[in-house]
Short mmCIF file of C-alpha atoms and ligand atoms in Angstrom, two decimals:
data_model
loop_
_atom_site.label_atom_id
_atom_site.label_comp_id
_atom_site.label_asym_id
_atom_site.label_seq_id
_atom_site.Cartn_x
_atom_site.Cartn_y
_atom_site.Cartn_z
CA MET A 193 13.91 -16.33 -8.87
CA THR A 194 14.14 -14.38 -5.67
CA PRO A 195 11.10 -13.01 -4.20
CA VAL A 196 10.53 -9.30 -4.15
CA LEU A 197 9.69 -9.60 -0.52
CA SER A 198 10.55 -12.56 1.75
CA VAL A 199 9.52 -12.60 5.43
CA ARG A 200 10.71 -15.05 7.94
CA GLY A 201 9.47 -15.85 11.20
CA LEU A 202 8.12 -12.10 11.81
CA GLU A 203 6.50 -11.60 15.31
CA LYS A 204 5.23 -8.61 17.02
CA ARG A 205 3.46 -8.33 20.17
CA PHE A 206 1.49 -5.49 21.79
CA GLY A 207 1.40 -6.87 25.14
CA ALA A 208 -0.64 -9.99 25.55
CA VAL A 209 -2.02 -9.50 21.65
CA VAL A 210 0.14 -11.05 19.10
CA ALA A 211 -0.54 -8.89 16.06
CA ALA A 212 2.36 -10.95 14.13
CA ASP A 213 2.44 -14.88 15.03
CA ALA A 214 5.76 -16.33 13.03
CA LEU A 215 4.85 -14.80 9.81
CA ASN A 216 6.00 -16.40 6.91
CA LEU A 217 5.53 -15.10 3.15
CA ASP A 218 7.17 -14.93 0.21
CA ILE A 219 5.73 -12.13 -2.74
CA ALA A 220 6.98 -12.87 -6.58
CA ALA A 221 7.29 -9.69 -8.71
CA GLY A 222 4.70 -8.50 -10.48
CA LYS A 223 2.01 -9.91 -9.04
CA LYS A 224 -1.24 -8.02 -7.00
CA VAL A 225 -1.86 -9.93 -3.79
CA SER A 226 -4.60 -8.96 -1.31
CA LEU A 227 -4.31 -9.12 2.58
CA ILE A 228 -7.46 -10.14 4.12
CA GLY A 229 -8.83 -11.01 7.63
CA ALA A 230 -11.41 -9.75 10.28
CA ASN A 231 -10.82 -6.50 12.52
CA GLY A 232 -7.56 -6.89 14.51
CA ALA A 233 -6.41 -9.81 12.73
CA GLY A 234 -2.99 -8.33 11.93
CA LYS A 235 -3.03 -6.79 8.48
CA THR A 236 -2.01 -3.09 8.90
CA THR A 237 0.55 -4.49 11.60
CA PHE A 238 2.08 -6.63 8.61
CA VAL A 239 2.49 -3.39 6.59
CA ASN A 240 3.82 -1.39 9.28
CA LEU A 241 6.41 -3.92 10.12
CA VAL A 242 7.70 -4.44 6.06
CA THR A 243 7.94 -0.08 5.68
CA GLY A 244 9.29 0.09 8.53
CA TYR A 245 6.86 2.19 10.79
CA LEU A 246 6.95 -0.72 13.44
CA GLU A 247 10.18 -2.69 14.58
CA PRO A 248 9.88 -6.55 14.75
CA ASP A 249 10.59 -8.03 18.08
CA SER A 250 11.88 -11.20 15.90
CA GLY A 251 12.34 -12.62 12.24
CA SER A 252 13.68 -11.09 8.93
CA ILE A 253 12.44 -8.80 6.09
CA GLU A 254 14.36 -9.11 2.90
CA LEU A 255 13.19 -7.08 0.03
CA ASP A 256 14.99 -8.20 -3.01
CA GLY A 257 17.20 -10.63 -0.75
CA GLN A 258 18.66 -7.36 1.23
CA ASP A 259 17.71 -7.82 4.81
CA ILE A 260 15.62 -4.56 5.78
CA ALA A 261 13.93 -5.17 9.26
CA SER A 262 14.18 -2.50 11.64
CA ARG A 263 15.02 0.25 8.81
CA SER A 264 13.59 3.42 9.02
CA PRO A 265 10.63 4.08 7.01
CA ARG A 266 12.44 6.69 4.97
CA SER A 267 15.21 4.30 4.31
CA VAL A 268 12.52 1.12 3.41
CA ALA A 269 11.21 4.05 0.82
CA ARG A 270 14.32 4.75 -0.31
CA LEU A 271 15.11 0.81 -0.89
CA GLY A 272 12.02 0.72 -3.55
CA ILE A 273 8.94 -0.17 -0.41
CA SER A 274 6.00 2.97 -0.79
CA ARG A 275 2.98 2.70 0.81
CA SER A 276 -0.02 4.50 1.18
CA PHE A 277 -2.72 4.81 4.18
CA GLN A 278 -6.01 4.09 5.48
CA ILE A 279 -6.54 7.74 5.94
CA PRO A 280 -4.51 9.40 3.21
CA GLN A 281 -1.43 11.42 4.36
CA LEU A 282 -1.97 14.72 2.69
CA PHE A 283 -1.37 18.27 3.55
CA VAL A 284 -5.36 19.37 3.02
CA GLU A 285 -4.57 23.09 2.73
CA LEU A 286 -2.16 22.93 -0.53
CA THR A 287 -3.27 21.81 -3.76
CA ALA A 288 -2.66 18.06 -5.29
CA ALA A 289 0.38 19.33 -7.53
CA GLU A 290 1.79 21.03 -4.34
CA ASN A 291 1.48 17.95 -2.50
CA LEU A 292 2.86 15.43 -5.00
CA SER A 293 5.81 18.28 -5.41
CA VAL A 294 6.52 17.74 -1.82
CA ALA A 295 6.79 14.38 -1.92
CA VAL A 296 9.10 14.52 -5.36
CA SER A 297 11.45 17.04 -3.61
CA GLY A 298 11.33 14.73 -0.45
CA ALA A 299 12.35 11.77 -3.24
CA ARG A 300 15.01 13.72 -4.81
CA SER A 301 16.69 15.34 -1.92
CA ARG A 302 18.56 14.11 1.03
CA GLY A 303 17.99 17.20 3.31
CA LEU A 304 17.35 20.77 2.82
CA SER A 305 18.75 22.37 -0.31
CA PHE A 306 18.37 25.17 -2.84
CA HIS A 307 16.03 24.07 -5.76
CA SER A 308 17.07 25.83 -8.80
CA PRO A 309 14.14 27.20 -11.28
CA ALA A 310 14.94 23.99 -13.81
CA GLU A 311 14.50 21.72 -10.87
CA ALA A 312 11.05 23.23 -9.98
CA ASP A 313 10.11 22.42 -13.30
CA GLY A 314 11.23 19.20 -13.51
CA ARG A 315 9.08 18.54 -10.31
CA ARG A 316 5.98 20.09 -11.85
CA GLN A 317 6.48 18.27 -14.99
CA LYS A 318 6.86 14.86 -13.18
CA THR A 319 3.73 15.91 -10.91
CA ILE A 320 1.63 16.66 -13.81
CA GLU A 321 2.87 12.95 -15.49
CA LEU A 322 1.87 11.48 -12.40
CA LEU A 323 -1.77 12.90 -12.34
CA GLU A 324 -2.23 12.45 -15.32
CA ARG A 325 -1.75 8.46 -14.92
CA PHE A 326 -4.59 8.48 -12.70
CA GLY A 327 -6.55 10.82 -14.36
CA LEU A 328 -6.45 13.54 -12.30
CA ASP A 329 -4.22 16.63 -14.21
CA GLY A 330 -7.60 18.59 -14.47
CA LEU A 331 -7.44 18.71 -10.63
CA ALA A 332 -3.78 19.51 -10.48
CA ASP A 333 -4.28 23.06 -9.10
CA ARG A 334 -7.05 22.50 -6.61
CA PRO A 335 -6.99 22.20 -2.95
CA ILE A 336 -7.02 19.04 -1.32
CA ALA A 337 -9.45 20.52 1.15
CA GLU A 338 -12.00 20.81 -1.85
CA LEU A 339 -11.85 17.57 -2.92
CA ALA A 340 -13.79 14.18 -2.52
CA GLY A 341 -12.13 11.24 -0.28
CA GLY A 342 -11.60 8.60 -3.11
CA ILE A 343 -9.64 11.78 -4.99
CA ARG A 344 -7.46 11.92 -1.63
CA LYS A 345 -6.76 8.23 -1.72
CA LEU A 346 -5.67 8.33 -5.48
CA ILE A 347 -3.54 11.42 -4.78
CA ASP A 348 -2.08 9.45 -1.40
CA ILE A 349 -1.41 6.39 -4.09
CA ALA A 350 0.08 8.49 -6.88
CA MET A 351 2.34 9.86 -3.85
CA ALA A 352 3.67 6.76 -3.15
CA LEU A 353 4.60 5.93 -6.97
CA VAL A 354 7.03 8.50 -6.97
CA ARG A 355 10.02 6.78 -6.23
CA ARG A 356 8.69 4.18 -8.87
CA PRO A 357 8.74 1.26 -6.04
CA LYS A 358 9.38 -2.08 -6.45
CA LEU A 359 6.42 -3.27 -4.04
CA LEU A 360 3.59 -0.90 -3.46
CA LEU A 361 1.19 -1.22 0.09
CA LEU A 362 -2.15 -0.20 -0.05
CA ASP A 363 -3.91 -0.35 3.18
CA GLU A 364 -7.46 -0.21 2.47
CA PRO A 365 -7.56 1.89 -1.17
CA THR A 366 -11.18 1.70 -1.28
CA SER A 367 -12.63 2.30 1.81
CA GLY A 368 -15.07 4.99 2.38
CA VAL A 369 -15.51 5.33 -1.66
CA SER A 370 -18.75 4.41 -2.62
CA ALA A 371 -19.87 0.68 -4.61
CA GLU A 372 -20.72 2.93 -7.59
CA GLU A 373 -17.10 4.41 -7.47
CA LYS A 374 -14.79 1.52 -6.47
CA TYR A 375 -14.29 -0.56 -9.39
CA ALA A 376 -13.47 2.97 -11.25
CA MET A 377 -11.05 3.65 -8.71
CA MET A 378 -9.19 0.19 -8.81
CA ASP A 379 -9.14 0.57 -12.20
CA ARG A 380 -7.58 3.74 -12.32
CA VAL A 381 -4.57 2.54 -9.57
CA ILE A 382 -4.00 -0.47 -11.84
CA HIS A 383 -3.69 1.61 -14.99
CA ALA A 384 -1.76 3.77 -12.98
CA VAL A 385 0.83 1.82 -11.59
CA ALA A 386 1.34 -0.82 -14.46
CA PRO A 387 4.15 1.59 -16.34
CA ASP A 388 6.62 0.34 -13.12
CA ALA A 389 5.18 -3.05 -13.08
CA ALA A 390 4.94 -2.21 -9.31
CA THR A 391 4.29 -5.37 -7.14
CA ILE A 392 1.39 -4.59 -5.43
CA VAL A 393 0.14 -5.58 -1.80
CA PHE A 394 -3.22 -4.36 -0.65
CA VAL A 395 -5.54 -4.49 2.54
CA GLU A 396 -8.75 -4.87 1.41
CA HIS A 397 -12.46 -5.64 3.23
CA ASP A 398 -14.25 -5.79 0.19
CA MET A 399 -14.64 -9.35 -1.74
CA ASP A 400 -16.05 -7.82 -4.55
CA ILE A 401 -12.81 -6.08 -5.04
CA VAL A 402 -10.48 -9.11 -3.86
CA SER A 403 -12.00 -11.61 -6.25
CA ARG A 404 -11.53 -9.06 -9.17
CA TYR A 405 -8.20 -7.51 -8.92
CA ALA A 406 -5.88 -9.76 -6.66
CA ASP A 407 -3.76 -13.10 -7.89
CA ARG A 408 -3.44 -14.58 -4.71
CA VAL A 409 -5.31 -13.53 -1.35
CA VAL A 410 -3.71 -14.17 2.04
CA ALA A 411 -6.08 -14.84 4.97
CA PHE A 412 -5.05 -13.19 8.33
CA TYR A 413 -6.23 -14.70 11.83
CA GLN A 414 -5.33 -13.59 15.18
CA GLY A 415 -1.77 -12.56 13.52
CA ARG A 416 -1.40 -15.52 11.81
CA ILE A 417 -1.82 -16.76 7.76
CA LEU A 418 -4.67 -18.85 7.77
CA ALA A 419 -5.37 -19.27 4.19
CA ASP A 420 -3.33 -18.57 1.17
CA GLY A 421 -3.79 -19.07 -2.51
CA LEU A 422 -5.59 -18.14 -5.28
CA PRO A 423 -8.77 -15.85 -4.51
CA SER A 424 -11.12 -18.42 -6.14
CA GLU A 425 -10.00 -20.83 -3.37
CA VAL A 426 -8.97 -18.81 -0.33
CA LEU A 427 -12.59 -17.18 -0.80
CA LYS A 428 -14.50 -20.81 -0.68
CA ASP A 429 -12.18 -21.91 2.34
CA VAL A 430 -14.16 -23.00 5.70
CA GLU A 431 -11.99 -21.27 8.09
CA VAL A 432 -11.82 -18.03 6.15
CA ARG A 433 -15.71 -18.45 6.04
CA ARG A 434 -15.74 -18.65 9.16
CA TYR A 435 -13.36 -16.07 10.77
CA VAL A 436 -13.14 -13.57 8.06
CA THR A 437 -15.48 -13.04 5.31
CA GLY A 438 -18.55 -14.53 7.51
CA GLY A 439 -20.08 -16.74 4.84
CA ALA A 440 -20.19 -13.71 2.28
CA GLN A 441 -18.83 -15.04 -0.18
P1 ATP B 1284 -8.20 -3.41 10.72
O1 ATP B 1284 -8.83 -4.45 9.78
O2 ATP B 1284 -9.21 -3.24 11.97
O3 ATP B 1284 -7.35 -2.11 10.37
P2 ATP B 1284 -5.93 -5.07 11.42
O4 ATP B 1284 -5.93 -6.60 10.60
O5 ATP B 1284 -5.29 -4.11 10.43
O6 ATP B 1284 -7.25 -4.62 11.73
P3 ATP B 1284 -3.99 -4.80 13.34
O7 ATP B 1284 -4.26 -3.03 13.20
O8 ATP B 1284 -2.72 -4.83 12.68
O9 ATP B 1284 -5.33 -5.30 12.51
O10 ATP B 1284 -4.24 -4.88 14.53
C1 ATP B 1284 -3.65 -6.55 15.08
C2 ATP B 1284 -3.76 -6.53 16.73
O11 ATP B 1284 -2.57 -5.69 17.44
C3 ATP B 1284 -5.10 -5.83 17.04
O12 ATP B 1284 -5.61 -6.49 18.40
C4 ATP B 1284 -4.70 -4.41 17.56
O13 ATP B 1284 -5.77 -3.87 18.63
C5 ATP B 1284 -3.33 -4.76 18.13
N1 ATP B 1284 -2.26 -3.55 17.85
C6 ATP B 1284 -2.42 -3.01 16.46
N2 ATP B 1284 -1.43 -1.42 16.52
C7 ATP B 1284 -1.46 -1.68 18.27
C8 ATP B 1284 -0.82 -0.71 18.81
N3 ATP B 1284 0.45 0.32 18.11
N4 ATP B 1284 -0.58 -0.98 20.41
C9 ATP B 1284 -1.15 -1.89 20.82
N5 ATP B 1284 -1.99 -2.84 19.96
C10 ATP B 1284 -1.62 -2.73 18.61
#
């Protein structure tokens, strides 16, 4: 079966720093894959390359067999890859529903256009349905500025689901979330994504979350893949313990 994502020989340098060093990676449909690595290992660079936020120096990126390297973020999103950010990209003065409504509107139109009342109703319905999936419908009319960091992250992820992506990339979904809340938060994410059967790739520093939610772990070190496999295997790997988890597992 064709992998959802297939990357070959992917390279990106920033001056002398090799942030992606001839990466080869296939991601199968429906899997939850965690990217781990110390600060500066190249995880976010990989996410930025796959989502069109960075242009590779060389190499190929295919989504369902279609070449997507060097396309714009908008074009990549239209083809089926969505992402969330380490710091949620939300309009803080707007409500949760208004933020999602902007995303729904952006996904449906190809530019400025007139929206009829029926379209506005449809947008509101889609917005509420997405908030319900995350258990956040009670917060629909609250401004983002009043909401806690974890809730903002969930709303950012809900926005990434608007286009029903084939591949969802989450950059540190639980960072800044308390130890008591982190499992509840990931449970909500997994539950919310399930109806679309999306493939999830998530960057994560918390090894409790990795071992609980990932089907597969890819460990990065200096722009290269150091280890790739089942969480139980990768987290025990001697090099991973030395360069990534610091012997924490
Ligand atoms: P973190 O866990 O801290 O987010 P990371 O694994 O996501 O780290 P990257 O952000 O991908 O690491 O960075 C990989 C390397 O590339 C680092 O050495 C970083 O300093 C460098 N780098 C990343 N983006 C840029 C940029 N825009 N300009 C210059 N160097 C960059």
